[in-house]
mmCIF file of C-alpha atoms in Angstrom:
data_model
loop_
_atom_site.group_PDB
_atom_site.id
_atom_site.type_symbol
_atom_site.label_atom_id
_atom_site.label_comp_id
_atom_site.label_asym_id
_atom_site.label_seq_id
_atom_site.Cartn_x
_atom_site.Cartn_y
_atom_site.Cartn_z
ATOM 1 C CA UNK R 1 -25.065 -21.231 6.628
ATOM 2 C CA UNK R 2 -28.763 -22.062 6.572
ATOM 3 C CA UNK R 3 -29.794 -19.815 3.631
ATOM 4 C CA UNK R 4 -33.182 -21.382 3.471
ATOM 5 C CA UNK R 5 -33.846 -20.006 6.845
ATOM 6 C CA UNK R 6 -33.191 -16.486 5.537
ATOM 7 C CA UNK R 7 -35.530 -17.098 2.553
ATOM 8 C CA UNK R 8 -38.153 -18.638 4.616
ATOM 9 C CA UNK R 9 -38.278 -15.545 6.983
ATOM 10 C CA UNK R 10 -38.350 -13.017 3.920
ATOM 11 C CA UNK R 11 -41.227 -14.925 2.484
ATOM 12 C CA UNK R 12 -42.994 -15.279 5.684
ATOM 13 C CA UNK R 13 -42.804 -11.502 6.024
ATOM 14 C CA UNK R 14 -43.802 -10.971 2.405
ATOM 15 C CA UNK R 15 -40.808 -8.823 1.673
ATOM 16 C CA UNK R 16 -39.629 -8.849 -1.864
ATOM 17 C CA UNK R 17 -36.017 -9.082 -2.901
ATOM 18 C CA UNK R 18 -36.248 -5.528 -4.303
ATOM 19 C CA UNK R 19 -37.672 -4.009 -1.071
ATOM 20 C CA UNK R 20 -35.365 -6.086 1.159
ATOM 21 C CA UNK R 21 -32.177 -4.963 -0.586
ATOM 22 C CA UNK R 22 -33.123 -1.275 -1.089
ATOM 23 C CA UNK R 23 -30.315 0.995 0.458
ATOM 24 C CA UNK R 24 -28.210 -2.118 1.332
ATOM 25 C CA UNK R 25 -27.135 -3.937 -1.896
ATOM 26 C CA UNK R 26 -28.263 -4.602 -5.411
ATOM 27 C CA UNK R 27 -31.282 -6.851 -5.918
ATOM 28 C CA UNK R 28 -28.848 -9.162 -7.954
ATOM 29 C CA UNK R 29 -26.456 -9.465 -4.892
ATOM 30 C CA UNK R 30 -29.363 -10.735 -2.815
ATOM 31 C CA UNK R 31 -30.543 -13.043 -5.429
ATOM 32 C CA UNK R 32 -26.979 -14.637 -5.830
ATOM 33 C CA UNK R 33 -27.152 -15.211 -2.097
ATOM 34 C CA UNK R 34 -30.432 -16.814 -1.920
ATOM 35 C CA UNK R 35 -30.153 -18.885 -5.137
ATOM 36 C CA UNK R 36 -26.357 -19.630 -5.397
ATOM 37 C CA UNK R 37 -25.257 -19.422 -1.953
ATOM 38 C CA UNK R 38 -22.988 -16.412 -2.952
ATOM 39 C CA UNK R 39 -22.398 -14.788 0.429
ATOM 40 C CA UNK R 40 -22.081 -11.036 0.528
ATOM 41 C CA UNK R 41 -19.950 -9.011 2.705
ATOM 42 C CA UNK R 42 -20.377 -9.236 6.497
ATOM 43 C CA UNK R 43 -21.773 -5.701 6.579
ATOM 44 C CA UNK R 44 -24.268 -6.242 3.906
ATOM 45 C CA UNK R 45 -25.343 -9.566 5.323
ATOM 46 C CA UNK R 46 -25.803 -8.217 8.957
ATOM 47 C CA UNK R 47 -28.195 -5.299 7.362
ATOM 48 C CA UNK R 48 -30.113 -7.860 5.385
ATOM 49 C CA UNK R 49 -30.602 -10.191 8.420
ATOM 50 C CA UNK R 50 -31.434 -7.092 10.512
ATOM 51 C CA UNK R 51 -34.398 -6.068 8.385
ATOM 52 C CA UNK R 52 -35.741 -9.636 8.715
ATOM 53 C CA UNK R 53 -35.158 -9.593 12.542
ATOM 54 C CA UNK R 54 -32.381 -12.122 12.181
ATOM 55 C CA UNK R 55 -28.834 -12.192 12.994
ATOM 56 C CA UNK R 56 -25.946 -13.765 11.074
ATOM 57 C CA UNK R 57 -25.455 -16.100 13.936
ATOM 58 C CA UNK R 58 -28.972 -17.199 13.536
ATOM 59 C CA UNK R 59 -28.118 -18.477 10.061
ATOM 60 C CA UNK R 60 -25.156 -20.407 11.484
ATOM 61 C CA UNK R 61 -26.988 -22.046 14.451
ATOM 62 C CA UNK R 62 -26.913 -25.546 12.939
ATOM 63 C CA UNK R 63 -23.336 -25.159 12.638
ATOM 64 C CA UNK R 64 -22.681 -23.805 16.037
ATOM 65 C CA UNK R 65 -20.430 -26.402 17.362
ATOM 66 C CA UNK R 66 -18.200 -26.589 14.059
ATOM 67 C CA UNK R 67 -18.037 -22.586 14.054
ATOM 68 C CA UNK R 68 -17.100 -22.568 17.834
ATOM 69 C CA UNK R 69 -14.189 -25.239 16.943
ATOM 70 C CA UNK R 70 -12.830 -23.417 13.960
ATOM 71 C CA UNK R 71 -13.015 -19.926 15.870
ATOM 72 C CA UNK R 72 -10.907 -21.613 18.868
ATOM 73 C CA UNK R 73 -8.655 -23.193 16.178
ATOM 74 C CA UNK R 74 -7.897 -19.797 14.382
ATOM 75 C CA UNK R 75 -7.671 -17.826 17.639
ATOM 76 C CA UNK R 76 -4.898 -20.171 18.684
ATOM 77 C CA UNK R 77 -2.999 -19.885 15.366
ATOM 78 C CA UNK R 78 -3.306 -16.085 15.755
ATOM 79 C CA UNK R 79 -1.918 -16.253 19.310
ATOM 80 C CA UNK R 80 0.989 -18.355 17.992
ATOM 81 C CA UNK R 81 1.687 -15.876 15.281
ATOM 82 C CA UNK R 82 1.812 -12.956 17.791
ATOM 83 C CA UNK R 83 4.498 -15.099 19.613
ATOM 84 C CA UNK R 84 6.468 -15.514 16.317
ATOM 85 C CA UNK R 85 5.953 -19.211 16.495
ATOM 86 C CA UNK R 86 6.031 -19.458 12.652
ATOM 87 C CA UNK R 87 6.461 -23.101 12.198
ATOM 88 C CA UNK R 88 3.608 -24.237 14.289
ATOM 89 C CA UNK R 89 1.484 -21.472 12.721
ATOM 90 C CA UNK R 90 2.463 -22.967 9.393
ATOM 91 C CA UNK R 91 1.505 -26.515 10.200
ATOM 92 C CA UNK R 92 -1.752 -25.436 11.831
ATOM 93 C CA UNK R 93 -2.932 -23.503 8.804
ATOM 94 C CA UNK R 94 -2.404 -26.488 6.683
ATOM 95 C CA UNK R 95 -4.966 -28.395 8.981
ATOM 96 C CA UNK R 96 -7.554 -25.732 8.365
ATOM 97 C CA UNK R 97 -10.078 -26.553 5.531
ATOM 98 C CA UNK R 98 -10.885 -23.011 4.413
ATOM 99 C CA UNK R 99 -13.381 -24.371 1.854
ATOM 100 C CA UNK R 100 -15.557 -25.756 4.709
ATOM 101 C CA UNK R 101 -15.588 -22.455 6.503
ATOM 102 C CA UNK R 102 -18.979 -20.632 5.802
ATOM 103 C CA UNK R 103 -18.907 -17.895 8.454
ATOM 104 C CA UNK R 104 -17.437 -14.708 6.756
ATOM 105 C CA UNK R 105 -15.414 -13.355 9.965
ATOM 106 C CA UNK R 106 -13.666 -16.664 10.251
ATOM 107 C CA UNK R 107 -12.952 -16.783 6.541
ATOM 108 C CA UNK R 108 -11.483 -13.448 6.647
ATOM 109 C CA UNK R 109 -9.319 -14.298 9.845
ATOM 110 C CA UNK R 110 -7.991 -17.374 8.079
ATOM 111 C CA UNK R 111 -6.822 -15.444 4.895
ATOM 112 C CA UNK R 112 -5.416 -12.754 7.309
ATOM 113 C CA UNK R 113 -3.335 -15.136 9.096
ATOM 114 C CA UNK R 114 -2.276 -17.129 5.977
ATOM 115 C CA UNK R 115 -1.270 -13.846 4.187
ATOM 116 C CA UNK R 116 0.531 -12.292 7.190
ATOM 117 C CA UNK R 117 2.511 -15.505 7.802
ATOM 118 C CA UNK R 118 3.519 -15.731 4.207
ATOM 119 C CA UNK R 119 4.721 -12.051 4.203
ATOM 120 C CA UNK R 120 6.764 -12.677 7.394
ATOM 121 C CA UNK R 121 8.444 -15.779 5.932
ATOM 122 C CA UNK R 122 9.097 -14.243 2.656
ATOM 123 C CA UNK R 123 6.479 -16.333 0.835
ATOM 124 C CA UNK R 124 5.746 -15.813 -2.915
ATOM 125 C CA UNK R 125 4.218 -12.389 -3.408
ATOM 126 C CA UNK R 126 1.489 -13.923 -5.697
ATOM 127 C CA UNK R 127 0.331 -16.042 -2.793
ATOM 128 C CA UNK R 128 0.292 -13.235 -0.269
ATOM 129 C CA UNK R 129 -1.620 -11.001 -2.626
ATOM 130 C CA UNK R 130 -4.072 -13.851 -3.366
ATOM 131 C CA UNK R 131 -4.863 -14.148 0.361
ATOM 132 C CA UNK R 132 -5.347 -10.540 1.030
ATOM 133 C CA UNK R 133 -7.347 -10.110 -2.151
ATOM 134 C CA UNK R 134 -9.940 -12.501 -0.695
ATOM 135 C CA UNK R 135 -10.520 -10.018 2.108
ATOM 136 C CA UNK R 136 -10.127 -6.705 0.212
ATOM 137 C CA UNK R 137 -11.863 -7.601 -3.024
ATOM 138 C CA UNK R 138 -14.552 -10.222 -1.811
ATOM 139 C CA UNK R 139 -15.221 -10.716 1.848
ATOM 140 C CA UNK R 140 -14.785 -7.133 2.912
ATOM 141 C CA UNK R 141 -15.445 -5.127 -0.203
ATOM 142 C CA UNK R 142 -16.689 -2.170 1.613
ATOM 143 C CA UNK R 143 -13.490 -2.178 3.947
ATOM 144 C CA UNK R 144 -15.668 -1.916 7.129
ATOM 145 C CA UNK R 145 -13.905 -4.708 9.272
ATOM 146 C CA UNK R 146 -10.612 -4.668 11.125
ATOM 147 C CA UNK R 147 -9.503 -7.356 8.575
ATOM 148 C CA UNK R 148 -8.919 -4.548 5.981
ATOM 149 C CA UNK R 149 -6.029 -2.622 7.782
ATOM 150 C CA UNK R 150 -4.782 -6.014 8.791
ATOM 151 C CA UNK R 151 -4.407 -6.912 5.129
ATOM 152 C CA UNK R 152 -2.740 -3.540 4.609
ATOM 153 C CA UNK R 153 -0.280 -4.506 7.371
ATOM 154 C CA UNK R 154 0.565 -7.776 5.566
ATOM 155 C CA UNK R 155 0.967 -6.058 2.096
ATOM 156 C CA UNK R 156 3.214 -3.423 3.709
ATOM 157 C CA UNK R 157 5.333 -5.958 5.343
ATOM 158 C CA UNK R 158 5.682 -7.942 1.906
ATOM 159 C CA UNK R 159 6.698 -4.757 -0.047
ATOM 160 C CA UNK R 160 9.005 -3.758 2.663
ATOM 161 C CA UNK R 161 10.747 -7.002 2.638
ATOM 162 C CA UNK R 162 10.941 -6.848 -1.232
ATOM 163 C CA UNK R 163 12.585 -3.310 -0.719
ATOM 164 C CA UNK R 164 9.614 -1.734 -2.767
ATOM 165 C CA UNK R 165 9.534 1.061 -0.247
ATOM 166 C CA UNK R 166 7.112 3.315 -2.135
ATOM 167 C CA UNK R 167 4.413 0.537 -2.197
ATOM 168 C CA UNK R 168 5.175 -0.281 1.432
ATOM 169 C CA UNK R 169 4.662 3.439 2.498
ATOM 170 C CA UNK R 170 1.347 3.335 0.695
ATOM 171 C CA UNK R 171 0.098 0.611 2.658
ATOM 172 C CA UNK R 172 1.581 1.616 6.172
ATOM 173 C CA UNK R 173 0.102 5.253 5.697
ATOM 174 C CA UNK R 174 -3.347 3.466 5.388
ATOM 175 C CA UNK R 175 -2.506 1.559 8.605
ATOM 176 C CA UNK R 176 -1.456 4.541 10.449
ATOM 177 C CA UNK R 177 -4.973 6.118 9.659
ATOM 178 C CA UNK R 178 -6.737 3.070 10.875
ATOM 179 C CA UNK R 179 -4.672 3.003 14.031
ATOM 180 C CA UNK R 180 -5.689 6.430 14.799
ATOM 181 C CA UNK R 181 -9.367 5.628 14.316
ATOM 182 C CA UNK R 182 -9.192 2.394 16.330
ATOM 183 C CA UNK R 183 -7.234 3.974 19.267
ATOM 184 C CA UNK R 184 -10.177 6.298 19.803
ATOM 185 C CA UNK R 185 -12.655 3.462 20.067
ATOM 186 C CA UNK R 186 -11.253 -0.046 19.657
ATOM 187 C CA UNK R 187 -13.599 -2.899 20.221
ATOM 188 C CA UNK R 188 -12.766 -5.235 23.023
ATOM 189 C CA UNK R 189 -12.344 -8.242 20.831
ATOM 190 C CA UNK R 190 -9.924 -6.176 18.486
ATOM 191 C CA UNK R 191 -7.331 -4.625 20.737
ATOM 192 C CA UNK R 192 -4.823 -7.543 20.095
ATOM 193 C CA UNK R 193 -5.274 -6.931 16.297
ATOM 194 C CA UNK R 194 -4.737 -3.283 16.892
ATOM 195 C CA UNK R 195 -1.423 -4.107 18.795
ATOM 196 C CA UNK R 196 -0.463 -6.171 15.642
ATOM 197 C CA UNK R 197 -1.045 -3.121 13.397
ATOM 198 C CA UNK R 198 0.889 -0.844 15.987
ATOM 199 C CA UNK R 199 3.827 -3.171 16.156
ATOM 200 C CA UNK R 200 4.511 -3.900 12.481
ATOM 201 C CA UNK R 201 3.811 -0.262 11.603
ATOM 202 C CA UNK R 202 6.296 0.997 14.271
ATOM 203 C CA UNK R 203 8.830 -1.700 12.906
ATOM 204 C CA UNK R 204 8.503 -0.280 9.419
ATOM 205 C CA UNK R 205 9.090 3.347 10.598
ATOM 206 C CA UNK R 206 12.018 2.177 12.508
ATOM 207 C CA UNK R 207 13.500 0.500 9.397
ATOM 208 C CA UNK R 208 12.927 3.956 7.732
ATOM 209 C CA UNK R 209 14.779 5.826 10.411
ATOM 210 C CA UNK R 210 11.621 7.617 11.331
ATOM 211 C CA UNK R 211 12.087 7.019 15.056
ATOM 212 C CA UNK R 212 9.661 9.723 16.160
ATOM 213 C CA UNK R 213 6.775 7.962 14.461
ATOM 214 C CA UNK R 214 8.039 4.521 15.497
ATOM 215 C CA UNK R 215 8.508 5.454 19.174
ATOM 216 C CA UNK R 216 5.160 7.142 19.449
ATOM 217 C CA UNK R 217 3.684 3.889 17.999
ATOM 218 C CA UNK R 218 5.594 1.895 20.494
ATOM 219 C CA UNK R 219 4.386 4.193 23.400
ATOM 220 C CA UNK R 220 0.741 3.649 22.108
ATOM 221 C CA UNK R 221 1.324 -0.086 22.044
ATOM 222 C CA UNK R 222 2.752 -0.185 25.590
ATOM 223 C CA UNK R 223 -0.154 1.918 26.856
ATOM 224 C CA UNK R 224 -2.697 -0.324 25.143
ATOM 225 C CA UNK R 225 -0.945 -3.405 26.643
ATOM 226 C CA UNK R 226 -1.213 -1.723 30.179
ATOM 227 C CA UNK R 227 -4.780 -0.634 29.726
ATOM 228 C CA UNK R 228 -5.898 -4.030 28.403
ATOM 229 C CA UNK R 229 -3.791 -5.951 30.815
ATOM 230 C CA UNK R 230 -2.145 -8.052 28.076
ATOM 231 C CA UNK R 231 1.569 -8.806 27.713
ATOM 232 C CA UNK R 232 1.686 -10.640 24.297
ATOM 233 C CA UNK R 233 3.464 -7.710 22.368
ATOM 234 C CA UNK R 234 5.364 -6.267 25.288
ATOM 235 C CA UNK R 235 8.554 -8.284 24.589
ATOM 236 C CA UNK R 236 8.627 -7.089 20.890
ATOM 237 C CA UNK R 237 7.748 -3.492 21.544
ATOM 238 C CA UNK R 238 10.406 -3.379 24.258
ATOM 239 C CA UNK R 239 12.955 -4.966 21.962
ATOM 240 C CA UNK R 240 12.077 -2.472 19.170
ATOM 241 C CA UNK R 241 12.278 0.441 21.631
ATOM 242 C CA UNK R 242 15.763 -0.650 22.518
ATOM 243 C CA UNK R 243 16.800 -0.946 19.028
ATOM 244 C CA UNK R 244 15.663 2.533 18.302
ATOM 245 C CA UNK R 245 17.391 3.868 21.469
ATOM 246 C CA UNK R 246 20.612 2.318 20.207
ATOM 247 C CA UNK R 247 20.244 3.848 16.868
ATOM 248 C CA UNK R 248 19.590 7.195 18.292
ATOM 249 C CA UNK R 249 22.689 6.853 20.656
ATOM 250 C CA UNK R 250 20.534 7.356 23.803
ATOM 251 C CA UNK R 251 22.320 7.050 27.137
ATOM 252 C CA UNK R 252 23.610 3.495 28.126
ATOM 253 C CA UNK R 253 21.425 3.394 31.289
ATOM 254 C CA UNK R 254 18.246 3.938 29.137
ATOM 255 C CA UNK R 255 19.371 1.346 26.544
ATOM 256 C CA UNK R 256 20.185 -1.291 29.225
ATOM 257 C CA UNK R 257 16.938 -0.739 31.080
ATOM 258 C CA UNK R 258 14.929 -1.363 27.701
ATOM 259 C CA UNK R 259 17.030 -4.450 27.026
ATOM 260 C CA UNK R 260 16.334 -5.833 30.433
ATOM 261 C CA UNK R 261 12.532 -5.129 30.028
ATOM 262 C CA UNK R 262 12.571 -6.886 26.724
ATOM 263 C CA UNK R 263 14.202 -9.911 28.293
ATOM 264 C CA UNK R 264 11.910 -9.991 31.212
ATOM 265 C CA UNK R 265 8.742 -9.765 29.174
ATOM 266 C CA UNK R 266 9.896 -12.423 26.832
ATOM 267 C CA UNK R 267 10.607 -14.830 29.658
ATOM 268 C CA UNK R 268 7.053 -14.009 31.200
ATOM 269 C CA UNK R 269 5.460 -14.836 27.725
ATOM 270 C CA UNK R 270 7.802 -17.712 27.014
ATOM 271 C CA UNK R 271 8.916 -15.973 23.858
ATOM 272 C CA UNK R 272 12.226 -17.408 23.172
ATOM 273 C CA UNK R 273 12.506 -15.677 19.784
ATOM 274 C CA UNK R 274 12.596 -12.151 21.363
ATOM 275 C CA UNK R 275 14.894 -13.362 24.183
ATOM 276 C CA UNK R 276 17.579 -14.787 21.716
ATOM 277 C CA UNK R 277 17.148 -11.573 19.532
ATOM 278 C CA UNK R 278 17.564 -9.375 22.644
ATOM 279 C CA UNK R 279 20.705 -11.284 23.720
ATOM 280 C CA UNK R 280 22.149 -10.781 20.195
ATOM 281 C CA UNK R 281 21.335 -7.067 20.144
ATOM 282 C CA UNK R 282 22.870 -6.615 23.634
ATOM 283 C CA UNK R 283 25.937 -8.341 22.507
ATOM 284 C CA UNK R 284 26.392 -6.161 19.385
ATOM 285 C CA UNK R 285 25.621 -3.043 21.474
ATOM 286 C CA UNK R 286 28.351 -3.881 24.085
ATOM 287 C CA UNK R 287 30.920 -4.769 21.323
ATOM 288 C CA UNK R 288 30.166 -1.312 19.641
ATOM 289 C CA UNK R 289 30.481 0.494 22.896
ATOM 290 C CA UNK R 290 33.822 -1.016 23.662
ATOM 291 C CA UNK R 291 35.235 0.129 20.294
ATOM 292 C CA UNK R 292 33.780 3.556 20.677
#
């Protein structure tokens, strides 16, 4: 990040640190940014740049190529994580040098992906919390970006898998609130992340046997997939819908339809994980039906 460009613009406009920071942050925060390179939250930095007639991207122009490369790298990792390809994600994250990432949004994306992966593969709780603390306690202190509720998702998944359900409930309730807000006006670049929130929250409430909440979230997710013309999450949503239907002892025709849809969308998206899980679920369902 070209902090000198920021300082030069402030001085050229003859704006003091006190005046520039008023109503945005403390003068100490601005001073640490200019003198020590301590980057504040994205929301603060955007406001400071705005007062100087700059954008955050202006400060990163000299690194445009590397920023573009890192963004593409992290976006591909995020896509693989949505497909449940955990081993490639694990290897790809090891190749990312987070200390070299200066753009705050990309740092948050890295820590979100790293933390969520560790939650999903039962990584150490301390490692999971460390990743999400980087977002919640540092990079997004004001909790204004989409990465805050995504961090809550990861923490909810972790505590759910540790069977600490009171803590899991605490975080998933926060995610539910975020989903309601984002559904009203989701940004184009964030709808896939909203689907991530929807799926894992629906999965959690299914595990708690709150099928009404789970199914409502599934419906929201399917509708969002339809409106945005994306299919990444459809296999997992349909699989979860089928599992819920079995638990609720819905009619056989409805269950078979959902199972078939899960397989169909899994094949379209080359999601072998869901295809295998659906085959196993169908087999268990048929065996149970014969015994009934």
